């Protein structure tokens, strides 16, 4: 999902703008009649996370028919070691389509030891993802270079892109027609409750990033009595899922791309691209035009260039690498760094193919999308006029939903007055989940607290190097303490400083922030 901030509305208006829960969401929980076996944990530790354990759990494919076909979810765990045990803490990195197995190790290692020791930190691969079975991969190699120019400047280019996305939707329907009706947010939420039951817990604690915040909010709506603590970081606006959200997000990423251009201008002595951000941006678009005609190394055309720079909208720790590749191409005609940066940040491997298949399956099934391509064309050309950086790339990323082979559900109204205090974190300049999402959910979840990173532009901000944010997270996970303020935000933190240029080509980013963003991935 991709969103942009809108004018703040009252909670009553927001709640009224949503439909009732879909029929599937209001049906009795499958966990009431389906009893999952207790997970058989086995050691699967790594160098970074040596105490990690792995297991699996079976869940019904269709929770309305718990006696029917079963599928398998992969789980991970860092077990508690303290005498005081606060229960399972389920973690999710977002997506849809993100694997959560390694995130459990990261969260347990990044929290203060005395806090992590009180929880079983539980990661899971949602249905269709990663090590869960079956895992979706609708069309392997769908993002292999070089793809058509995303900007449909001619009917021929538009047809080429349309044929691509139609072929993807058709492939998903032919390959997974029996699964697609059950790959959606509410089914994953019901899986989470089966996990809770399998763990023998009456309640869960939950910590989600990005799309994981929507997953957590929907879980809290369906099972409010089973939520003990709820942490939402970089919050999805549930009133915008998903078509309008993606259109709005185009503007936010355009702003963040311009922030990168301004940062490059500040470091002209390193990159020699000039001191005027607008002129630097013009040079970037000139590079894009050149690559559309002659892809760098036969690998990086216009689409791949955009794929490479989109991660910079998620995390500014990538800016030095992007700037180096940009400068080498423009100043020296050297496309080697650009190709290398594409391979690191933009190229899609088998795990990415799987993640994209689940991303599309969930978003296309969750809610209705326009089925008339003329509507997409009109809306995206209008957005492109103001936000050219990612608009058409983003359009084709989601356009399979115009041709998706399953029907759709209705969005879930997450308004909730039955929860203990939830803790929300939001950066004001986040491009992937813009600020308004945090404010909206703060209003919809009665008693919640909102912690704001003022002027922060990264996506996924806790456990990423900001001690002020982590102080609030630690207090909440320790004893449920939340900040209480009088304004829109209950607490405000300053952002970490922007990165500095690398001192040598051998220098690398090994911060906690870069580790987290590697786990969260891109495009959610």
PDB file of C-alpha atoms in Angstrom, residues 224-330:
ATOM      1  CA  UNK A 224     -10.349  -7.549  21.247  1.00  0.00           C
ATOM      2  CA  UNK A 225     -10.564  -9.730  24.349  1.00  0.00           C
ATOM      3  CA  UNK A 226      -7.410 -11.572  23.270  1.00  0.00           C
ATOM      4  CA  UNK A 227      -5.163  -8.508  22.934  1.00  0.00           C
ATOM      5  CA  UNK A 228      -2.906  -7.750  25.888  1.00  0.00           C
ATOM      6  CA  UNK A 229      -0.568  -5.207  24.312  1.00  0.00           C
ATOM      7  CA  UNK A 230      -0.560  -3.773  20.801  1.00  0.00           C
ATOM      8  CA  UNK A 231       2.366  -1.910  19.178  1.00  0.00           C
ATOM      9  CA  UNK A 232       1.875  -0.440  15.689  1.00  0.00           C
ATOM     10  CA  UNK A 233       4.872   1.151  13.953  1.00  0.00           C
ATOM     11  CA  UNK A 234       4.434   3.112  10.686  1.00  0.00           C
ATOM     12  CA  UNK A 235       0.692   2.886  10.580  1.00  0.00           C
ATOM     13  CA  UNK A 236      -1.498   2.029   7.611  1.00  0.00           C
ATOM     14  CA  UNK A 237      -4.534   4.278   7.216  1.00  0.00           C
ATOM     15  CA  UNK A 238      -7.396   1.747   7.171  1.00  0.00           C
ATOM     16  CA  UNK A 239      -9.764   4.262   5.608  1.00  0.00           C
ATOM     17  CA  UNK A 240      -7.689   4.261   2.402  1.00  0.00           C
ATOM     18  CA  UNK A 241      -7.091   0.584   1.613  1.00  0.00           C
ATOM     19  CA  UNK A 242      -5.946   0.020  -1.094  1.00  0.00           C
ATOM     20  CA  UNK A 243      -6.427   1.808  -4.466  1.00  0.00           C
ATOM     21  CA  UNK A 244      -6.653   5.368  -3.178  1.00  0.00           C
ATOM     22  CA  UNK A 245      -3.867   4.642  -0.734  1.00  0.00           C
ATOM     23  CA  UNK A 246      -1.503   3.744  -3.544  1.00  0.00           C
ATOM     24  CA  UNK A 247      -2.384   6.857  -5.528  1.00  0.00           C
ATOM     25  CA  UNK A 248      -1.810   9.058  -2.502  1.00  0.00           C
ATOM     26  CA  UNK A 249       1.455   7.346  -1.668  1.00  0.00           C
ATOM     27  CA  UNK A 250       2.871   8.394  -5.037  1.00  0.00           C
ATOM     28  CA  UNK A 251       2.980  11.983  -3.841  1.00  0.00           C
ATOM     29  CA  UNK A 252       4.717  11.024  -0.617  1.00  0.00           C
ATOM     30  CA  UNK A 253       7.451   9.092  -2.409  1.00  0.00           C
ATOM     31  CA  UNK A 254       7.929  11.972  -4.815  1.00  0.00           C
ATOM     32  CA  UNK A 255       8.552  14.266  -1.839  1.00  0.00           C
ATOM     33  CA  UNK A 256      10.993  11.801  -0.344  1.00  0.00           C
ATOM     34  CA  UNK A 257      12.857  11.467  -3.647  1.00  0.00           C
ATOM     35  CA  UNK A 258      13.229  15.248  -3.679  1.00  0.00           C
ATOM     36  CA  UNK A 259      14.585  15.067  -0.143  1.00  0.00           C
ATOM     37  CA  UNK A 260      17.299  12.776  -1.506  1.00  0.00           C
ATOM     38  CA  UNK A 261      18.073  15.310  -4.236  1.00  0.00           C
ATOM     39  CA  UNK A 262      18.401  18.027  -1.571  1.00  0.00           C
ATOM     40  CA  UNK A 263      20.726  15.812   0.462  1.00  0.00           C
ATOM     41  CA  UNK A 264      22.922  15.218  -2.596  1.00  0.00           C
ATOM     42  CA  UNK A 265      23.052  18.981  -3.121  1.00  0.00           C
ATOM     43  CA  UNK A 266      24.309  19.424   0.446  1.00  0.00           C
ATOM     44  CA  UNK A 267      27.168  17.044  -0.319  1.00  0.00           C
ATOM     45  CA  UNK A 268      28.268  18.452  -3.668  1.00  0.00           C
ATOM     46  CA  UNK A 269      31.915  18.194  -2.648  1.00  0.00           C
ATOM     47  CA  UNK A 270      31.491  14.416  -2.614  1.00  0.00           C
ATOM     48  CA  UNK A 271      29.098  13.771  -5.500  1.00  0.00           C
ATOM     49  CA  UNK A 272      29.779  16.748  -7.823  1.00  0.00           C
ATOM     50  CA  UNK A 273      26.207  16.869  -9.067  1.00  0.00           C
ATOM     51  CA  UNK A 274      25.583  20.497  -8.185  1.00  0.00           C
ATOM     52  CA  UNK A 275      24.117  22.499  -5.330  1.00  0.00           C
ATOM     53  CA  UNK A 276      20.645  23.133  -6.740  1.00  0.00           C
ATOM     54  CA  UNK A 277      18.240  20.259  -5.862  1.00  0.00           C
ATOM     55  CA  UNK A 278      15.951  21.046  -8.812  1.00  0.00           C
ATOM     56  CA  UNK A 279      18.812  20.870 -11.274  1.00  0.00           C
ATOM     57  CA  UNK A 280      20.034  17.636  -9.689  1.00  0.00           C
ATOM     58  CA  UNK A 281      16.534  16.218 -10.036  1.00  0.00           C
ATOM     59  CA  UNK A 282      16.542  17.208 -13.711  1.00  0.00           C
ATOM     60  CA  UNK A 283      19.814  15.318 -14.138  1.00  0.00           C
ATOM     61  CA  UNK A 284      18.221  12.278 -12.509  1.00  0.00           C
ATOM     62  CA  UNK A 285      15.324  12.357 -14.976  1.00  0.00           C
ATOM     63  CA  UNK A 286      17.788  12.807 -17.837  1.00  0.00           C
ATOM     64  CA  UNK A 287      19.542   9.658 -16.597  1.00  0.00           C
ATOM     65  CA  UNK A 288      16.199   7.889 -16.557  1.00  0.00           C
ATOM     66  CA  UNK A 289      15.477   8.947 -20.144  1.00  0.00           C
ATOM     67  CA  UNK A 290      18.883   7.716 -21.278  1.00  0.00           C
ATOM     68  CA  UNK A 291      18.408   4.357 -19.558  1.00  0.00           C
ATOM     69  CA  UNK A 292      14.995   3.955 -21.149  1.00  0.00           C
ATOM     70  CA  UNK A 293      16.772   4.047 -24.521  1.00  0.00           C
ATOM     71  CA  UNK A 294      19.890   2.092 -23.561  1.00  0.00           C
ATOM     72  CA  UNK A 295      19.710   0.049 -20.337  1.00  0.00           C
ATOM     73  CA  UNK A 296      22.889   0.048 -18.290  1.00  0.00           C
ATOM     74  CA  UNK A 297      24.718  -3.220 -18.709  1.00  0.00           C
ATOM     75  CA  UNK A 298      21.620  -4.614 -20.366  1.00  0.00           C
ATOM     76  CA  UNK A 299      20.111  -4.772 -16.873  1.00  0.00           C
ATOM     77  CA  UNK A 300      18.960  -1.338 -15.701  1.00  0.00           C
ATOM     78  CA  UNK A 301      16.341   0.402 -17.776  1.00  0.00           C
ATOM     79  CA  UNK A 302      13.860   3.036 -16.639  1.00  0.00           C
ATOM     80  CA  UNK A 303      11.782   0.592 -14.583  1.00  0.00           C
ATOM     81  CA  UNK A 304      14.824  -0.910 -12.899  1.00  0.00           C
ATOM     82  CA  UNK A 305      16.213   2.542 -12.100  1.00  0.00           C
ATOM     83  CA  UNK A 306      12.992   3.391 -10.299  1.00  0.00           C
ATOM     84  CA  UNK A 307      13.101   0.047  -8.487  1.00  0.00           C
ATOM     85  CA  UNK A 308      16.620   0.896  -7.336  1.00  0.00           C
ATOM     86  CA  UNK A 309      15.735   4.325  -5.959  1.00  0.00           C
ATOM     87  CA  UNK A 310      12.392   3.439  -4.329  1.00  0.00           C
ATOM     88  CA  UNK A 311      14.185   1.946  -1.290  1.00  0.00           C
ATOM     89  CA  UNK A 312      15.644   5.401  -0.618  1.00  0.00           C
ATOM     90  CA  UNK A 313      12.097   6.510   0.124  1.00  0.00           C
ATOM     91  CA  UNK A 314      11.872   3.908   2.866  1.00  0.00           C
ATOM     92  CA  UNK A 315      15.224   4.418   4.552  1.00  0.00           C
ATOM     93  CA  UNK A 316      17.760   7.214   4.203  1.00  0.00           C
ATOM     94  CA  UNK A 317      20.595   4.890   5.160  1.00  0.00           C
ATOM     95  CA  UNK A 318      20.615   3.891   1.481  1.00  0.00           C
ATOM     96  CA  UNK A 319      21.127   7.450   0.231  1.00  0.00           C
ATOM     97  CA  UNK A 320      24.962   7.317   0.072  1.00  0.00           C
ATOM     98  CA  UNK A 321      24.851   4.219  -2.158  1.00  0.00           C
ATOM     99  CA  UNK A 322      22.210   5.718  -4.453  1.00  0.00           C
ATOM    100  CA  UNK A 323      24.096   8.991  -4.710  1.00  0.00           C
ATOM    101  CA  UNK A 324      27.351   7.218  -5.586  1.00  0.00           C
ATOM    102  CA  UNK A 325      25.692   5.235  -8.367  1.00  0.00           C
ATOM    103  CA  UNK A 326      23.942   8.342  -9.710  1.00  0.00           C
ATOM    104  CA  UNK A 327      27.161  10.370  -9.676  1.00  0.00           C
ATOM    105  CA  UNK A 328      29.250   7.653 -11.326  1.00  0.00           C
ATOM    106  CA  UNK A 329      26.792   7.344 -14.203  1.00  0.00           C
ATOM    107  CA  UNK A 330      26.344  11.091 -14.766  1.00  0.00           C
TER     108      UNK A 330
END
